[in-house]
Amino acid sequence: MINKTVHSVKEALEGVSSGMTLMLGGFGLCGIPENAISELVRLGSSDLTCISNNAGVDDFGLGLLLQQKQIKTMIASYVGENAEFEQQMLSGELEVILTPQGTLAEKCRAAQAGIPAFFTPAGFGTEVATGKENRSFHGKNYVMEEAYQADFAFVKAWKGDVTGNLIFKGTARNFNPLMCGAAKVTVAEVEELVPAGELDPNQIHVPGILVNRIFQGQDYEKRIEQRTLRNI
Amino acid sequence: MALDKKDIAKRIAKELKDGFYVNLGIGIPTLVANYVPKGIQVEFQSENGILGMGPFPYEGEEDADLINAGKQTITSLPGASFFDSAMSFGMIRGKHVDLTILGAMEVSDKGDIANWKIPGKLVKGMGGAMDLVASADNIIVAMMHVNRKGNSKLLSKCTLPLTGLRCVKRIVTELAVLDITSQGFLLVERAPGVSIQEIKEATAGKLEIPAVVPEMQF
């Protein structure tokens, strides 16, 4: 049994420095690594390139890093919910690389799986394909997309064990499993950290080999972005 | 009389067939889930990672870990499954999803679609739209026939940056149902009380009008 546990978020983020490329799991505010983001704010690292499907809201998620102007380049598929983001993008302070969501997911998965590039139909004939190799297979056109190269991946799971095995809950899974093992160092934070043997091996979503450091997260807010209810 | 958004959703719901897996975009498409015809079973996919999506939760039952692609709280139905984003787009690109319904800013008479970017305005991003339109065989666009300025959204060529090429199969607007064919927009049905002349005036792209154009049935 290889123990991946670190005992604080501070220890979990050791080695993070300015100018690095970071992957951050989550869809909207669902399944985001809240503890890692708070620690990134505390560290104050700057000129970061962040790969994440969204960029948070003004006062939560990656919006907290934007407030401190820590992000230089944002790679995302949808960034609508954030006035600070808008202001920095329009002023040219923030570079934004918009990427189709399925392509973003696959660029993470490819990095995880040792695939340097792949062909996808998404974006063919649009500005997303500009400057990229196009190829036709069986009469359909595809765009070549390359795997990401990142320094750290920060993911959040529901449960994990000390060997780094992870289980996610609901739609908080999203990009998190794909980012595990897709960067030089993968840091997983979990709502509940348990000893080895407590999780059923049949139910593991991410095997611990893809995780370098795991820690018990604190004080999850799990904010809901669009609380939508059924009319009775 | 032109349809309202609910009526557009009701008309599109008639396209649902028993056993379909369906991806609904944000806006009018989301409303389609409210009008599934009786006696058929469909499952809704949301690309952030759920099949078997149910209605919005009752107050007190909302779960931060259970949302749709519009980031709204949802519920899951018996038989639902959760999966990661690569699996989700794998089932989309792999054509396992039977029907995609989404909104658009412009559609051309060749089936090109633009729905993600207005140059000079804030660009929010394409989300999953490019993956969806590049892959699905069966794409229905739900939109208004003209934009807020009164200009047609059914064009001979899209003026906005494209989301996908030659992919739309059918369009349902407040005025009409139209199919994309090699002849351009084929007028299939008109909204109750809407004249062919009104539809012609609201359509900038090439419009093929058959001898008989029935009114939509609900």
Tab-separated table of C-alpha atoms in Angstrom, chain B residues 10-191:
chain	number	residue	atom	x	y	z
B	10	LYS	CA	-44.377	21.571	-27.711
B	11	ARG	CA	-43.992	21.230	-31.465
B	12	ILE	CA	-40.401	19.986	-31.126
B	13	ALA	CA	-41.516	17.463	-28.512
B	14	LYS	CA	-43.470	15.756	-31.282
B	15	GLU	CA	-40.104	14.841	-32.841
B	16	LEU	CA	-39.252	12.664	-29.839
B	17	LYS	CA	-39.514	8.943	-30.475
B	18	ASP	CA	-39.697	6.015	-28.110
B	19	GLY	CA	-36.228	4.960	-26.962
B	20	PHE	CA	-34.482	8.224	-27.899
B	21	TYR	CA	-31.545	9.595	-25.945
B	22	VAL	CA	-31.822	13.378	-26.261
B	23	ASN	CA	-29.516	16.290	-25.499
B	24	LEU	CA	-31.301	19.575	-24.812
B	25	GLY	CA	-29.518	22.913	-25.091
B	26	ILE	CA	-30.142	25.959	-22.926
B	27	GLY	CA	-33.269	28.106	-23.490
B	28	ILE	CA	-36.266	26.913	-25.507
B	29	PRO	CA	-34.791	23.379	-25.877
B	30	THR	CA	-34.891	22.889	-22.095
B	31	LEU	CA	-38.679	23.376	-22.206
B	32	VAL	CA	-39.070	20.366	-24.526
B	33	ALA	CA	-38.680	18.055	-21.519
B	34	ASN	CA	-42.045	19.317	-20.239
B	35	TYR	CA	-43.934	18.033	-23.293
B	36	VAL	CA	-42.754	14.466	-23.881
B	37	PRO	CA	-45.651	12.716	-25.658
B	38	LYS	CA	-47.545	10.214	-23.536
B	39	GLY	CA	-46.685	6.555	-24.021
B	40	ILE	CA	-43.056	6.972	-25.065
B	41	GLN	CA	-39.843	6.672	-23.068
B	42	VAL	CA	-36.926	9.002	-23.680
B	43	GLU	CA	-33.833	9.771	-21.611
B	44	PHE	CA	-32.318	13.220	-21.413
B	45	GLN	CA	-28.564	13.613	-21.467
B	46	SER	CA	-26.825	16.657	-20.074
B	47	GLU	CA	-23.268	16.947	-21.311
B	48	ASN	CA	-21.801	17.745	-17.903
B	49	GLY	CA	-22.314	14.071	-17.116
B	50	ILE	CA	-25.792	12.616	-16.603
B	51	LEU	CA	-28.190	10.401	-18.499
B	52	GLY	CA	-31.663	10.077	-17.076
B	53	MET	CA	-32.011	13.696	-16.018
B	54	GLY	CA	-35.222	14.465	-14.167
B	55	PRO	CA	-37.098	17.684	-13.380
B	56	PHE	CA	-35.897	20.482	-11.127
B	57	PRO	CA	-35.888	19.524	-7.425
B	58	TYR	CA	-38.457	20.566	-4.870
B	59	GLU	CA	-37.307	23.199	-2.404
B	60	GLY	CA	-35.040	21.601	0.192
B	61	GLU	CA	-34.076	18.715	-2.089
B	62	GLU	CA	-31.550	20.584	-4.210
B	63	ASP	CA	-28.067	19.094	-4.312
B	64	ALA	CA	-24.945	21.120	-5.202
B	65	ASP	CA	-23.481	17.957	-6.744
B	66	LEU	CA	-26.372	17.498	-9.156
B	67	ILE	CA	-26.720	20.099	-11.897
B	68	ASN	CA	-27.342	20.270	-15.641
B	69	ALA	CA	-25.173	21.897	-18.310
B	70	GLY	CA	-26.950	25.199	-17.626
B	71	LYS	CA	-25.682	24.886	-14.035
B	72	GLN	CA	-29.264	24.556	-12.747
B	73	THR	CA	-30.101	22.171	-9.944
B	74	ILE	CA	-31.798	19.020	-11.257
B	75	THR	CA	-32.852	15.551	-10.133
B	76	SER	CA	-32.042	12.107	-11.499
B	77	LEU	CA	-34.664	9.528	-12.498
B	78	PRO	CA	-34.613	5.777	-11.851
B	79	GLY	CA	-32.131	4.280	-14.313
B	80	ALA	CA	-29.967	7.395	-14.420
B	81	SER	CA	-26.188	7.274	-14.677
B	82	PHE	CA	-23.366	9.725	-14.023
B	83	PHE	CA	-20.120	9.862	-15.976
B	84	ASP	CA	-17.142	12.093	-16.687
B	85	SER	CA	-16.937	14.702	-19.447
B	86	ALA	CA	-14.833	12.555	-21.800
B	87	MET	CA	-17.403	9.749	-21.614
B	88	SER	CA	-20.157	12.309	-22.093
B	89	PHE	CA	-18.659	13.737	-25.271
B	90	GLY	CA	-17.656	10.236	-26.328
B	91	MET	CA	-21.330	9.292	-26.429
B	92	ILE	CA	-22.040	12.508	-28.343
B	93	ARG	CA	-19.230	12.164	-30.918
B	94	GLY	CA	-19.868	8.431	-31.147
B	95	LYS	CA	-23.448	9.196	-32.282
B	96	HIS	CA	-25.067	7.342	-29.404
B	97	VAL	CA	-27.257	10.343	-28.632
B	98	ASP	CA	-30.222	10.212	-31.022
B	99	LEU	CA	-31.334	13.810	-31.070
B	100	THR	CA	-29.758	17.175	-30.245
B	101	ILE	CA	-31.989	20.220	-29.809
B	102	LEU	CA	-30.298	23.579	-29.514
B	103	GLY	CA	-30.782	27.289	-30.028
B	104	ALA	CA	-29.104	29.430	-32.687
B	105	MET	CA	-28.407	33.023	-33.640
B	106	GLU	CA	-28.250	32.188	-37.368
B	107	VAL	CA	-28.765	29.154	-39.601
B	108	SER	CA	-27.892	29.072	-43.307
B	109	ASP	CA	-29.895	27.332	-46.021
B	110	LYS	CA	-27.024	24.817	-46.222
B	111	GLY	CA	-27.419	23.872	-42.568
B	112	ASP	CA	-24.512	25.899	-41.169
B	113	ILE	CA	-25.133	27.174	-37.653
B	114	ALA	CA	-23.794	30.154	-35.695
B	115	ASN	CA	-24.697	30.306	-32.028
B	116	TRP	CA	-21.669	31.155	-29.914
B	117	LYS	CA	-20.062	34.458	-30.751
B	118	ILE	CA	-20.961	38.004	-31.759
B	119	PRO	CA	-17.793	39.878	-32.724
B	120	GLY	CA	-17.379	43.032	-30.661
B	121	LYS	CA	-19.586	41.705	-27.890
B	122	LEU	CA	-18.557	39.668	-24.893
B	123	VAL	CA	-17.681	36.160	-25.954
B	124	LYS	CA	-18.776	33.611	-23.405
B	125	GLY	CA	-17.628	30.536	-25.254
B	126	MET	CA	-19.010	27.642	-27.202
B	127	GLY	CA	-19.387	25.243	-24.292
B	128	GLY	CA	-20.306	21.889	-25.789
B	129	ALA	CA	-22.105	23.263	-28.848
B	130	MET	CA	-19.294	22.672	-31.356
B	131	ASP	CA	-18.880	19.059	-30.257
B	132	LEU	CA	-22.632	18.498	-30.428
B	133	VAL	CA	-23.203	19.965	-33.883
B	134	ALA	CA	-20.094	18.362	-35.385
B	135	SER	CA	-21.200	14.902	-34.356
B	136	ALA	CA	-24.943	14.472	-34.128
B	137	ASP	CA	-26.827	13.124	-37.146
B	138	ASN	CA	-30.103	14.568	-35.991
B	139	ILE	CA	-30.008	18.237	-35.036
B	140	ILE	CA	-33.087	20.386	-34.539
B	141	VAL	CA	-32.713	24.105	-33.989
B	142	ALA	CA	-35.256	25.910	-31.820
B	143	MET	CA	-35.198	29.650	-32.347
B	144	MET	CA	-37.145	32.756	-33.252
B	145	HIS	CA	-37.395	33.417	-36.981
B	146	VAL	CA	-36.054	36.960	-36.749
B	147	ASN	CA	-33.718	38.659	-34.273
B	148	ARG	CA	-34.547	41.588	-31.998
B	149	LYS	CA	-33.726	44.045	-34.765
B	150	GLY	CA	-36.255	42.304	-36.989
B	151	ASN	CA	-33.629	40.738	-39.260
B	152	SER	CA	-34.048	37.177	-40.464
B	153	LYS	CA	-32.015	34.474	-38.729
B	154	LEU	CA	-32.517	32.109	-41.670
B	155	LEU	CA	-29.895	33.231	-44.151
B	156	SER	CA	-28.186	32.148	-47.358
B	157	LYS	CA	-24.878	32.437	-45.493
B	158	CYS	CA	-24.202	32.952	-41.793
B	159	THR	CA	-22.646	36.323	-40.984
B	160	LEU	CA	-21.535	35.386	-37.449
B	161	PRO	CA	-18.628	33.043	-36.642
B	162	LEU	CA	-19.734	29.464	-37.258
B	163	THR	CA	-20.337	26.792	-34.664
B	164	GLY	CA	-20.568	24.026	-37.251
B	165	LEU	CA	-20.879	23.372	-40.979
B	166	ARG	CA	-23.810	21.717	-42.784
B	167	CYS	CA	-25.189	20.041	-39.701
B	168	VAL	CA	-28.717	21.337	-38.984
B	169	LYS	CA	-31.533	19.089	-40.226
B	170	ARG	CA	-34.659	20.873	-39.067
B	171	ILE	CA	-35.617	24.275	-37.637
B	172	VAL	CA	-38.696	25.091	-35.577
B	173	THR	CA	-39.504	28.779	-35.149
B	174	GLU	CA	-42.527	30.753	-34.004
B	175	LEU	CA	-43.651	30.854	-37.627
B	176	ALA	CA	-42.742	27.536	-39.210
B	177	VAL	CA	-41.090	24.142	-39.342
B	178	LEU	CA	-38.397	24.015	-42.015
B	179	ASP	CA	-36.048	21.259	-43.162
B	180	ILE	CA	-32.617	21.817	-44.670
B	181	THR	CA	-32.455	20.155	-48.074
B	182	SER	CA	-30.203	20.516	-51.120
B	183	GLN	CA	-32.763	23.109	-52.285
B	184	GLY	CA	-32.343	25.277	-49.172
B	185	PHE	CA	-35.004	25.725	-46.502
B	186	LEU	CA	-37.988	23.522	-47.262
B	187	LEU	CA	-41.177	24.835	-45.660
B	188	VAL	CA	-42.728	21.823	-43.915
B	189	GLU	CA	-45.379	23.359	-41.685
B	190	ARG	CA	-46.606	26.805	-40.761
B	191	ALA	CA	-47.787	27.994	-37.380
